[in-house]
Amino acid sequence: MRYRTLGGTGIEVSAYCLGTMMFQAVGNPDHDDCVRIIHAALDQGINFVDTADMYGQGESEEIVGRALQGRRDDVVLATKVHFTMGEGRNRGGNSRRWIIKAVEDSLRRLNTDWIDLYQSHRPDPQTDIEETLSVLSDLMHQGKVRAFGCSTFPAEEIVEAHQVSERRGLERFRTEQPPYSILARGIEAALLPVSQRYGMDVLVWSPLAFGFLTGRYRKNQPVDLASGRPTIRPELFDPTNAENAAKLDAVEKLVELADSIGCTLPQLAVAFTVAHPAVTSAIIGPRTMQQLEDLLKGAGLTLDDATLDRIDEIVPPGTNLFNPHAASLPRSLTDTALRRRPLTDRAAA
């Protein structure tokens, strides 16, 4: 396993990061098995583990905390804050009030005194970025957090955050965690260059494109919409949808490419992401030990220029063949109220 320095912090992390979103009731509910998977990843050289408070409403953090007992000093531990936890108001977002509460809850569940990388899981349009940067800086100064970053932030909000940090003398975002895969390459146009310009390292999630790059979903084969990921977002898997048909066409070409170089489609997909100079680590999120082992077999895979050129032909650089993660789009696109004047004010005369 290769190691790379995290966002100028001096912290070395493995090029594969173990994502733990599947370690919970809706993924792998067997806590003992999840602990075994985490230990196996660490034994194979992965020293970077990523979780979030909202994964199973804290269940994933508890599993990770249990797995790292006796091994905490050897692991770079990352978690996140933003999404609503529990019932009632003011139990989510990026406010000082919530982050101070949330970090203590995460530390307790993780059974640790510090978090190596604490990430704002999404932008919060209701909270000034200065408020968020200020409290995260305080947590660093208190020693509860070693560094902090953001996840699924648009490029323009990253720029704003760095400007605020410099103007107000606050600590800055060191990392960004966006979705990135062969089928979702839109971040290559702006987000990755902006991250490089500000010295931020990129930790990519969903390198298997919501399961489309696992080889499980193929052209002209039935899709079970009643189990697995299709139950979460069935519209993304309905083969009668033209956009989904385009994804499946690309998958067929990528399967042929993987076969031609002697690897599996998932191995090709993850190797593609870590080949980009802006990407420090790819987050792999296995649900089973077999999935972990299959992905680790591809850790040494080097994609030559001819292979990357062929991928560029299948899905051109900087384009999204699909993007299942609406949160990765700016609110200027996802919030219709920001794109439409009030009904009474839309006419020119």
Coordinates of C-alpha atoms in Angstrom, one line a residue:
M1 CA 0.0 0.0 0.0
R2 CA 1.3 3.4 -0.9
Y3 CA 1.0 6.4 1.4
R4 CA 0.5 10.0 0.6
T5 CA 0.7 13.2 2.8
L6 CA -2.7 14.6 3.7
G7 CA -3.3 18.2 2.7
G8 CA 0.0 19.6 3.8
T9 CA -0.6 18.4 7.4
G10 CA 2.3 15.9 7.5
I11 CA -0.1 13.1 8.2
E12 CA 0.5 10.1 6.0
V13 CA -2.5 8.1 4.8
S14 CA -2.9 5.0 2.6
A15 CA -4.0 5.5 -1.0
Y16 CA -7.0 3.3 -0.2
C17 CA -9.2 4.6 2.7
L18 CA -11.6 2.2 4.4
G19 CA -15.1 3.6 4.2
T20 CA -17.5 2.3 6.8
M21 CA -20.9 3.5 5.6
M22 CA -22.0 -0.1 5.1
F23 CA -21.2 -1.1 8.7
Q24 CA -24.7 -0.6 10.1
A25 CA -28.2 -2.1 10.1
V26 CA -28.9 -1.3 6.5
G27 CA -25.6 -2.7 5.3
N28 CA -23.8 -5.3 7.3
P29 CA -25.6 -5.6 10.7
D30 CA -23.1 -8.1 12.1
H31 CA -20.8 -6.0 14.3
D32 CA -18.3 -8.8 14.9
D33 CA -18.0 -9.3 11.1
C34 CA -17.5 -5.6 10.6
V35 CA -14.8 -5.5 13.2
R36 CA -13.0 -8.4 11.4
I37 CA -13.2 -6.5 8.1
I38 CA -11.7 -3.4 9.6
H39 CA -8.9 -5.5 11.2
A40 CA -8.2 -7.2 7.8
A41 CA -8.0 -3.9 6.1
L42 CA -5.5 -2.6 8.7
D43 CA -3.5 -5.8 8.4
Q44 CA -3.2 -5.2 4.6
G45 CA -1.7 -1.8 5.1
I46 CA -4.7 0.5 5.1
N47 CA -4.2 3.1 7.9
F48 CA -7.0 5.5 7.0
V49 CA -10.6 4.9 8.2
D50 CA -13.5 7.1 7.3
T51 CA -16.9 7.2 9.0
A52 CA -19.7 9.7 9.8
D53 CA -22.1 10.3 12.7
M54 CA -25.1 9.8 10.4
Y55 CA -24.1 6.3 9.2
G56 CA -26.7 4.3 11.1
Q57 CA -27.3 7.2 13.4
G58 CA -24.0 6.5 15.2
E59 CA -23.9 2.8 14.8
S60 CA -21.0 2.9 12.3
E61 CA -18.9 5.1 14.6
E62 CA -19.5 2.7 17.5
I63 CA -18.3 -0.3 15.4
V64 CA -15.2 1.6 14.3
G65 CA -14.5 2.6 17.9
R66 CA -14.7 -1.0 19.0
A67 CA -12.4 -2.2 16.2
L68 CA -9.7 0.4 16.9
Q69 CA -9.2 -0.4 20.5
G70 CA -5.5 -1.2 21.0
R71 CA -4.7 0.1 17.5
R72 CA -5.8 3.7 17.6
D73 CA -2.4 5.2 17.5
D74 CA -1.7 3.5 14.2
V75 CA -4.9 4.7 12.4
V76 CA -5.8 8.0 10.8
L77 CA -9.4 8.3 11.8
A78 CA -11.9 10.6 9.9
T79 CA -15.5 11.3 10.7
K80 CA -18.1 13.9 9.6
V81 CA -20.8 16.2 10.9
H82 CA -23.8 17.9 9.3
F83 CA -26.8 15.6 8.8
T84 CA -29.7 15.5 11.3
M85 CA -29.2 13.2 14.3
G86 CA -32.4 12.3 16.1
E87 CA -35.6 14.2 16.6
G88 CA -36.1 17.9 17.1
R89 CA -34.6 21.2 15.9
N90 CA -30.9 22.2 16.0
R91 CA -29.6 18.6 15.8
G92 CA -27.8 19.0 12.5
G93 CA -26.1 21.5 10.2
N94 CA -22.8 23.4 10.5
S95 CA -23.5 25.8 13.4
R96 CA -21.2 26.2 16.4
R97 CA -24.0 25.1 18.6
W98 CA -24.4 21.8 16.8
I99 CA -20.8 21.0 16.0
I100 CA -19.7 21.4 19.6
K101 CA -22.4 18.9 20.6
A102 CA -21.8 16.5 17.7
V103 CA -18.0 16.3 18.1
E104 CA -18.4 15.2 21.7
D105 CA -20.9 12.5 20.7
S106 CA -18.6 11.2 18.0
L107 CA -15.6 11.1 20.4
R108 CA -17.7 9.1 22.8
R109 CA -19.0 6.6 20.2
L110 CA -15.5 6.3 18.7
N111 CA -14.0 5.8 22.2
T112 CA -11.2 8.1 21.4
D113 CA -9.8 11.4 22.7
W114 CA -9.2 12.9 19.3
I115 CA -10.3 12.8 15.6
D116 CA -7.6 13.1 13.0
L117 CA -9.8 14.5 10.3
Y118 CA -13.2 16.1 11.1
Q119 CA -15.2 16.9 8.0
S120 CA -18.2 19.1 7.3
H121 CA -20.4 16.5 5.5
R122 CA -22.2 19.0 3.3
P123 CA -22.4 22.8 2.9
D124 CA -25.0 24.5 5.2
P125 CA -26.7 27.5 3.4
Q126 CA -28.2 28.5 6.8
T127 CA -24.9 29.0 8.5
D128 CA -22.1 31.5 7.6
I129 CA -19.0 29.7 6.6
E130 CA -17.1 31.9 9.1
E131 CA -19.2 30.4 11.9
T132 CA -18.2 26.9 10.8
L133 CA -14.5 27.6 10.3
S134 CA -14.4 29.3 13.6
V135 CA -15.7 26.4 15.7
L136 CA -13.6 23.9 13.7
S137 CA -10.5 26.0 14.4
D138 CA -11.4 26.1 18.1
L139 CA -11.7 22.3 18.1
M140 CA -8.2 22.1 16.6
H141 CA -6.7 24.4 19.2
Q142 CA -8.4 22.3 21.9
G143 CA -6.7 19.1 20.6
K144 CA -10.0 17.3 19.9
V145 CA -9.4 17.6 16.1
R146 CA -6.1 17.4 14.3
A147 CA -7.3 18.7 11.0
F148 CA -10.6 19.4 9.3
G149 CA -12.0 19.3 5.8
C150 CA -15.2 19.4 3.8
S151 CA -17.2 16.9 1.8
T152 CA -19.2 17.5 -1.4
F153 CA -18.7 21.2 -1.5
P154 CA -18.9 23.1 -4.8
A155 CA -15.7 24.7 -6.0
E156 CA -16.9 28.2 -5.5
E157 CA -17.7 27.5 -1.8
I158 CA -14.3 26.1 -1.3
V159 CA -12.8 29.3 -2.7
E160 CA -15.0 31.4 -0.4
A161 CA -14.0 29.3 2.6
H162 CA -10.3 29.8 2.0
Q163 CA -10.8 33.5 1.5
V164 CA -12.6 33.7 4.9
S165 CA -9.9 31.7 6.6
E166 CA -7.2 34.0 5.4
R167 CA -9.2 37.2 6.1
R168 CA -10.2 36.1 9.6
G169 CA -7.0 34.3 10.6
L170 CA -8.8 30.9 10.9
E171 CA -7.6 27.4 10.3
R172 CA -8.5 26.2 6.8
F173 CA -10.1 23.2 5.1
R174 CA -7.3 20.7 4.4
T175 CA -9.3 18.2 2.4
E176 CA -12.4 17.8 0.2
Q177 CA -14.3 14.6 -0.2
P178 CA -16.4 14.5 -3.4
P179 CA -18.0 11.7 -5.4
Y180 CA -15.8 10.7 -8.3
S181 CA -15.8 7.7 -10.7
I182 CA -15.4 6.9 -14.4
L183 CA -19.1 7.6 -14.8
A184 CA -19.1 10.8 -12.8
R185 CA -16.1 12.9 -13.9
G186 CA -17.6 16.4 -13.6
I187 CA -15.3 17.4 -10.7
E188 CA -12.3 17.3 -13.1
A189 CA -13.5 20.6 -14.7
A190 CA -13.3 22.8 -11.6
L191 CA -13.3 21.1 -8.2
L192 CA -10.1 19.1 -8.6
P193 CA -8.1 22.1 -10.0
V194 CA -9.4 24.4 -7.3
S195 CA -8.5 21.9 -4.6
Q196 CA -5.0 21.6 -6.0
R197 CA -4.6 25.4 -6.2
Y198 CA -5.4 25.7 -2.5
G199 CA -3.3 22.8 -1.4
M200 CA -6.2 20.6 -0.5
D201 CA -6.1 16.8 -0.8
V202 CA -9.0 15.0 -2.3
L203 CA -10.5 11.9 -0.8
V204 CA -13.0 10.5 -3.3
W205 CA -16.1 8.5 -2.5
S206 CA -18.3 6.3 -4.6
P207 CA -15.6 5.2 -7.0
L208 CA -17.9 2.3 -8.0
A209 CA -20.6 4.7 -9.1
F210 CA -23.4 3.6 -6.8
G211 CA -22.7 0.0 -7.7
F212 CA -22.7 0.5 -11.5
L213 CA -19.0 -0.3 -11.7
T214 CA -19.2 -3.5 -9.7
G215 CA -20.4 -5.5 -12.8
R216 CA -23.6 -6.4 -11.0
Y217 CA -25.8 -4.3 -13.4
R218 CA -25.4 -5.2 -17.0
K219 CA -27.1 -4.4 -20.3
N220 CA -30.0 -6.6 -21.3
Q221 CA -30.1 -8.3 -17.9
P222 CA -33.0 -7.9 -15.4
V223 CA -32.5 -5.5 -12.5
D224 CA -34.0 -6.4 -9.1
L225 CA -35.5 -3.1 -8.0
A226 CA -36.6 -4.7 -4.7
S227 CA -33.2 -5.4 -3.1
G228 CA -29.9 -3.6 -2.5
R229 CA -29.1 -0.1 -3.7
P230 CA -32.1 0.0 -6.2
T231 CA -34.4 0.1 -3.2
I232 CA -32.8 3.4 -2.2
R233 CA -32.9 5.1 -5.6
P234 CA -34.9 2.9 -8.0
E235 CA -35.0 5.6 -10.7
L236 CA -31.2 5.3 -11.1
F237 CA -31.5 1.6 -12.0
D238 CA -34.6 1.4 -14.2
P239 CA -33.2 0.1 -17.5
T240 CA -36.1 1.7 -19.5
N241 CA -34.7 5.1 -18.5
A242 CA -32.5 6.5 -21.4
E243 CA -29.8 7.8 -19.0
N244 CA -29.6 4.5 -17.3
A245 CA -29.3 2.8 -20.7
A246 CA -26.3 5.0 -21.5
K247 CA -24.6 4.0 -18.2
L248 CA -25.1 0.4 -19.0
D249 CA -23.6 0.9 -22.5
A250 CA -20.5 2.4 -20.9
V251 CA -20.3 -0.4 -18.4
E252 CA -20.2 -3.0 -21.3
K253 CA -17.3 -1.2 -22.9
L254 CA -15.5 -0.9 -19.5
V255 CA -15.9 -4.6 -18.8
E256 CA -14.3 -5.3 -22.1
L257 CA -11.4 -3.0 -21.2
A258 CA -10.9 -4.5 -17.8
D259 CA -10.9 -8.0 -19.3
S260 CA -8.3 -6.9 -21.9
I261 CA -5.8 -5.8 -19.1
G262 CA -6.5 -8.8 -16.8
C263 CA -8.4 -7.1 -14.0
T264 CA -12.0 -6.8 -12.7
L265 CA -14.3 -3.9 -13.4
P266 CA -14.2 -2.7 -9.7
Q267 CA -10.4 -2.9 -9.7
L268 CA -10.3 -0.8 -12.9
A269 CA -12.7 1.7 -11.4
V270 CA -10.8 2.3 -8.2
A271 CA -7.4 2.4 -10.0
F272 CA -8.8 5.1 -12.3
T273 CA -9.6 7.4 -9.4
V274 CA -6.2 7.2 -7.7
A275 CA -4.4 7.9 -10.9
H276 CA -5.5 11.5 -10.9
P277 CA -2.8 13.8 -9.4
A278 CA -5.3 15.6 -7.2
V279 CA -6.6 12.5 -5.6
T280 CA -4.8 11.4 -2.4
S281 CA -7.0 8.5 -1.4
A282 CA -10.0 6.5 -2.7
I283 CA -12.6 5.5 -0.2
I284 CA -13.6 1.9 -0.7
G285 CA -16.7 0.8 1.2
P286 CA -17.0 -3.0 1.3
R287 CA -19.9 -4.7 3.0
T288 CA -18.3 -8.1 3.1
M289 CA -14.9 -9.6 3.6
Q290 CA -14.9 -10.9 0.1
Q291 CA -15.6 -7.5 -1.3
L292 CA -12.6 -6.1 0.6
E293 CA -10.3 -8.9 -0.5
D294 CA -11.3 -8.4 -4.2
L295 CA -10.7 -4.7 -4.1
L296 CA -7.3 -5.1 -2.3
K297 CA -6.1 -7.4 -5.0
G298 CA -6.3 -4.4 -7.4
A299 CA -4.3 -2.1 -5.1
G300 CA -1.1 -2.6 -7.2
L301 CA -2.9 -2.0 -10.5
T302 CA -1.2 0.7 -12.7
L303 CA -3.3 2.0 -15.6
D304 CA -1.1 2.9 -18.5
D305 CA -1.7 5.8 -20.9
A306 CA -3.4 3.6 -23.5
T307 CA -5.9 2.4 -20.9
L308 CA -6.6 5.9 -19.6
D309 CA -7.1 7.1 -23.2
R310 CA -9.6 4.3 -23.8
I311 CA -11.5 5.4 -20.6
D312 CA -11.5 9.0 -21.9
E313 CA -13.1 7.7 -25.1
I314 CA -15.8 5.9 -23.2
V315 CA -16.5 8.8 -20.8
P316 CA -14.9 12.1 -21.9
P317 CA -12.9 14.0 -19.2
G318 CA -14.9 16.4 -17.1
T319 CA -18.3 15.0 -17.9
N320 CA -20.9 13.2 -15.9
L321 CA -22.5 10.3 -17.6
F322 CA -24.7 10.4 -14.5
N323 CA -24.6 11.9 -11.1
P324 CA -26.7 10.2 -8.5
H325 CA -25.7 12.5 -5.7
A326 CA -27.9 15.6 -6.0
A327 CA -26.1 17.1 -2.9
S328 CA -22.9 17.4 -5.0
L329 CA -24.6 20.0 -7.2
P330 CA -24.8 23.6 -6.0
R331 CA -28.1 24.9 -4.6
S332 CA -28.3 27.3 -7.5
L333 CA -29.2 24.2 -9.6
T334 CA -31.1 22.0 -7.1
D335 CA -33.2 24.6 -5.4
T336 CA -35.9 25.7 -7.8
A337 CA -36.6 28.8 -5.7
L338 CA -33.1 30.1 -6.6
R339 CA -33.7 29.6 -10.3
R340 CA -37.2 31.1 -10.6
R341 CA -38.6 34.5 -9.7
P342 CA -41.9 34.7 -7.9
L343 CA -44.7 34.0 -10.2
T344 CA -45.9 37.6 -10.1
D345 CA -42.5 38.9 -11.1
R346 CA -41.6 36.7 -14.1
A347 CA -43.0 38.7 -16.9
A348 CA -40.9 41.4 -18.6
A349 CA -43.9 43.8 -18.8

